[in-house]
Short mmCIF file of C-alpha atoms in Angstrom, two decimals:
data_model
loop_
_atom_site.label_atom_id
_atom_site.label_comp_id
_atom_site.label_asym_id
_atom_site.label_seq_id
_atom_site.Cartn_x
_atom_site.Cartn_y
_atom_site.Cartn_z
CA MET A 291 -39.04 14.46 10.66
CA CYS A 292 -35.45 13.36 11.35
CA ALA A 293 -36.37 9.67 10.92
CA ALA A 294 -38.06 10.46 7.61
CA VAL A 295 -35.01 12.38 6.42
CA LYS A 296 -32.71 9.49 7.32
CA GLU A 297 -34.88 6.95 5.51
CA THR A 298 -35.25 9.15 2.42
CA ALA A 299 -31.50 9.83 2.22
CA LYS A 300 -30.87 6.10 2.62
CA ASP A 301 -33.26 5.31 -0.25
CA ILE A 302 -31.67 7.96 -2.51
CA VAL A 303 -28.11 6.76 -1.92
CA GLU A 304 -28.98 3.07 -2.21
CA ALA A 305 -30.78 3.75 -5.48
CA GLY A 306 -27.37 4.27 -7.09
CA GLU A 307 -25.75 1.08 -5.76
CA ASP A 308 -26.23 -0.85 -9.00
CA THR A 309 -24.46 1.83 -11.07
CA PRO A 310 -20.70 1.11 -11.26
CA ALA A 311 -18.17 3.94 -11.53
CA ASP A 312 -14.60 3.96 -12.82
CA GLY A 313 -12.07 2.23 -10.59
CA ASP A 314 -12.83 0.48 -7.34
CA ALA A 315 -15.64 2.76 -6.16
CA LEU A 316 -19.33 3.36 -6.66
CA ALA A 317 -19.86 7.10 -6.95
CA ALA A 318 -22.77 9.30 -5.89
CA PRO A 319 -23.20 13.07 -6.40
CA SER A 320 -22.35 15.53 -3.63
CA ALA A 321 -25.09 14.68 -1.15
CA PRO A 322 -25.38 17.84 0.98
CA ASP A 323 -25.45 20.03 -2.14
CA TRP A 324 -28.28 18.32 -4.00
CA VAL A 325 -30.25 16.36 -1.40
CA ALA A 326 -30.93 19.25 0.99
CA PRO A 327 -32.84 21.46 -1.50
CA LEU A 328 -34.96 18.49 -2.58
CA LEU A 329 -35.97 17.56 0.95
CA SER A 330 -36.16 21.14 2.33
CA VAL A 331 -33.88 20.22 5.24
CA THR A 332 -30.62 21.66 6.50
CA GLU A 333 -27.20 20.37 5.54
CA ASP A 334 -26.64 19.33 9.17
CA GLN A 335 -29.72 17.11 9.02
CA VAL A 336 -28.45 15.52 5.82
CA ARG A 337 -25.09 14.87 7.44
CA VAL A 338 -26.83 13.20 10.39
CA ALA A 339 -28.72 11.01 7.91
CA LEU A 340 -25.49 10.11 6.12
CA ASP A 341 -23.80 9.24 9.43
CA SER A 342 -26.75 6.97 10.17
CA LEU A 343 -26.39 5.37 6.75
CA ILE A 344 -22.67 4.77 7.33
CA ALA A 345 -23.44 3.14 10.69
CA HIS A 346 -26.08 0.98 9.00
CA TYR A 347 -23.55 -0.24 6.41
CA GLU A 348 -20.99 -0.92 9.15
CA ALA A 349 -23.49 -2.92 11.20
CA ASP A 350 -24.49 -5.00 8.16
CA ASN A 351 -20.83 -5.49 7.14
CA ARG A 352 -21.58 -4.19 3.64
CA ALA A 353 -18.89 -4.22 0.94
CA PHE A 354 -19.26 -0.44 0.51
CA THR A 355 -19.60 2.71 2.58
CA VAL A 356 -20.23 6.44 2.19
CA VAL A 357 -17.08 8.57 2.32
CA GLU A 358 -16.76 12.36 2.52
CA ARG A 359 -14.37 13.85 -0.01
CA ALA A 360 -13.18 17.33 -0.96
CA HIS A 361 -16.37 18.38 -2.76
CA GLY A 362 -19.03 15.98 -1.56
CA TRP A 363 -19.71 12.37 -0.66
CA ARG A 364 -19.08 9.10 -2.49
CA LEU A 365 -20.44 5.59 -2.22
CA CYS A 366 -17.20 3.57 -2.34
CA ALA A 367 -16.08 -0.01 -2.11
CA ARG A 368 -14.47 -0.71 1.25
CA TYR A 369 -10.68 -0.88 1.26
CA GLU A 370 -10.55 -4.51 2.38
CA TYR A 371 -12.36 -5.48 -0.83
CA SER A 372 -9.95 -3.58 -3.10
CA ASP A 373 -8.25 -6.78 -4.32
CA TRP A 374 -11.60 -8.20 -5.38
CA CYS A 375 -12.51 -4.95 -7.14
CA ARG A 376 -9.21 -4.93 -9.02
CA SER A 377 -9.80 -8.52 -10.14
CA LEU A 378 -13.01 -7.33 -11.82
CA TYR A 379 -11.02 -4.68 -13.73
CA PRO A 380 -7.84 -6.56 -14.74
CA GLY A 381 -6.96 -3.95 -17.35
CA LYS A 382 -6.31 -1.29 -14.71
CA LYS A 383 -2.66 -1.45 -13.65
CA PRO A 384 -1.37 0.33 -10.53
CA GLN A 385 0.39 3.56 -11.41
CA ARG A 386 3.73 4.26 -9.82
CA LEU A 387 5.65 7.38 -8.95
CA THR A 388 9.41 7.42 -8.61
CA GLN A 389 10.97 8.90 -5.49
CA PRO A 390 12.00 12.12 -7.34
CA ALA A 391 8.41 12.55 -8.56
CA LEU A 392 7.11 12.02 -5.03
CA GLU A 393 9.51 14.64 -3.69
CA THR A 394 8.38 17.06 -6.40
CA LEU A 395 4.74 16.40 -5.52
CA ALA A 396 5.41 17.12 -1.84
CA ILE A 397 7.06 20.46 -2.67
CA ILE A 398 4.13 21.49 -4.88
CA ALA A 399 1.59 20.38 -2.26
CA TYR A 400 3.14 22.41 0.55
CA ARG A 401 4.21 25.49 -1.43
CA GLN A 402 1.49 25.84 -4.07
CA PRO A 403 0.98 27.73 -6.21
CA ILE A 404 4.61 27.40 -7.24
CA THR A 405 6.62 27.64 -10.46
CA LYS A 406 8.99 24.99 -11.79
CA ALA A 407 11.86 27.31 -10.91
CA GLY A 408 10.60 27.41 -7.33
CA VAL A 409 10.51 23.61 -7.15
CA GLU A 410 13.96 23.36 -8.72
CA ALA A 411 15.32 25.82 -6.15
CA VAL A 412 14.30 23.35 -3.42
CA ARG A 413 15.32 20.12 -5.17
CA GLY A 414 18.45 21.48 -6.82
CA VAL A 415 17.80 19.66 -10.11
CA SER A 416 15.55 20.04 -13.16
CA VAL A 417 11.96 18.91 -12.55
CA ASP A 418 10.55 19.14 -16.09
CA ALA A 419 10.01 15.39 -16.42
CA MET A 420 8.70 15.06 -12.86
CA VAL A 421 6.12 17.83 -13.26
CA GLN A 422 4.93 16.40 -16.57
CA GLN A 423 4.56 12.98 -14.95
CA LEU A 424 2.46 14.47 -12.17
CA LEU A 425 0.31 16.32 -14.71
CA ASP A 426 -0.21 13.10 -16.65
CA ARG A 427 -1.28 11.28 -13.48
CA GLY A 428 -3.79 14.00 -12.63
CA LEU A 429 -2.16 14.83 -9.29
CA VAL A 430 -1.01 18.31 -10.33
CA LYS A 431 -2.65 21.02 -12.45
CA ILE A 432 -1.75 24.42 -13.88
CA GLU A 433 -3.09 27.17 -11.61
CA GLY A 434 -2.19 30.14 -13.81
CA ARG A 435 0.88 32.27 -14.45
CA ALA A 436 3.13 34.05 -11.97
CA ASP A 437 3.52 37.81 -12.09
CA LEU A 438 7.22 37.42 -12.88
CA PRO A 439 9.39 38.05 -15.94
CA GLY A 440 8.41 35.55 -18.61
CA ARG A 441 5.09 34.79 -16.85
CA PRO A 442 6.06 31.24 -15.78
CA LEU A 443 3.33 28.70 -15.10
CA LEU A 444 2.12 28.08 -11.56
CA TYR A 445 1.32 24.57 -10.37
CA GLY A 446 -0.94 23.21 -7.65
CA THR A 447 -2.50 19.92 -6.59
CA THR A 448 -5.83 18.53 -7.83
CA GLU A 449 -8.90 17.01 -6.22
CA ALA A 450 -7.46 13.63 -7.22
CA PHE A 451 -4.48 14.40 -4.98
CA LEU A 452 -6.83 15.01 -2.03
CA ASP A 453 -8.72 11.80 -2.79
CA HIS A 454 -5.58 9.71 -3.02
CA PHE A 455 -4.27 10.92 0.34
CA SER A 456 -7.75 10.77 1.95
CA VAL A 457 -7.95 14.43 2.96
CA LYS A 458 -10.77 16.90 2.31
CA THR A 459 -8.59 20.03 2.27
CA LEU A 460 -4.90 20.90 2.11
CA ASP A 461 -5.15 22.04 5.75
CA GLU A 462 -5.46 18.37 6.73
CA LEU A 463 -1.99 17.55 5.41
CA PRO A 464 0.48 16.94 8.27
CA ASN A 465 2.58 19.93 9.29
CA SER A 466 6.33 19.90 9.81
CA ALA A 467 6.05 19.10 13.53
CA GLU A 468 3.80 16.11 12.82
CA LEU A 469 6.12 14.86 10.09
CA ARG A 470 9.11 15.01 12.45
CA ARG A 471 7.29 12.68 14.86
CA VAL A 472 6.83 10.01 12.18
CA LYS A 473 9.16 7.04 12.67
CA LEU A 474 10.68 6.24 9.31
CA PRO A 475 11.58 2.63 8.40
CA THR A 476 15.23 1.70 8.62
CA ALA A 477 16.86 1.35 5.22
CA PRO A 478 18.15 -2.18 4.48
CA GLU A 479 21.90 -2.63 4.40
CA GLU A 480 23.28 -2.48 0.88
CA GLN A 481 25.35 -5.38 -0.38
CA PRO A 482 28.79 -4.38 -1.71
CA GLY A 483 28.62 -3.82 -5.45
CA ALA A 484 24.82 -4.10 -5.57
CA ALA A 485 22.92 -1.29 -7.25
CA ALA A 486 20.16 0.18 -5.11
CA PRO A 487 16.72 -0.05 -6.82
CA ALA A 488 14.83 3.17 -7.47
CA GLU A 489 12.18 3.79 -4.84
CA GLN A 490 8.61 3.92 -6.09
CA LEU A 491 5.23 4.90 -4.75
CA SER A 492 2.21 2.82 -5.75
CA LEU A 493 -0.71 5.04 -6.74
CA GLN A 494 -3.40 2.54 -5.83
CA PRO A 495 -6.49 4.24 -4.35
CA ALA A 496 -6.36 5.11 -0.68
CA PRO A 497 -8.98 3.54 1.62
CA SER A 498 -12.40 4.21 0.09
CA ALA A 499 -11.05 6.76 -2.38
CA ALA A 500 -11.67 7.38 -6.06
CA THR A 501 -9.47 9.51 -8.20
CA GLY A 502 -9.86 11.63 -11.28
CA GLY A 503 -7.64 13.18 -13.89
CA GLU A 504 -6.58 16.59 -15.07
CA PRO A 505 -5.38 17.69 -18.50
CA SER A 506 -1.65 17.82 -19.09
CA ALA A 507 0.22 21.05 -19.59
CA PRO A 508 1.14 22.12 -23.11
CA GLU A 509 4.62 21.02 -24.13
CA SER A 510 5.79 24.56 -24.82
CA GLU A 511 5.89 26.31 -21.47
CA GLU A 512 8.18 28.49 -19.47
CA SER A 513 9.72 27.41 -16.21
#
């Protein structure tokens, strides 16, 4: 039975290989959610079949693999072929986040749901432009309104955020102790009179990741 399940799952996933998706990846629906009822098998059996499929692609050195994401599985181009994939879609330019936007994103990720005022209390400056930039990039979404005077908007991260950082849940983000152990690169010495360039983060897809978008917040909102 297990061998039959593996072969059937392999056939189902490979049936979608000729269907391109947006970006660098080939997408498939959430496998455990829709394959299991069709085959009358358990989710664990489906996962075993998917692991077997991944091993099969690794052994054959395929240009794609199956990757687990926040709400399912995706058939994605392998990271080492990302340059080739981008050459097939020359119109897609890498998005960039400035250092202030990245700092704002980190605060929202670790303290969500949080209001703009809450973010500003940590950063010490206005974050209106930064939050709007993150909304436009689909990394942040509106979660609702806080039970505070004026009912300010609450913000949280999106599934695209999880995809970009290759985590399935927010619990997989590094904690403060883990972050303290990270060795940061040494900043280059500044030349006298030279202006330091603004730091930027490239928003190219993480290894075997595909991202999506979220609607932007309305312009008239309360902090």
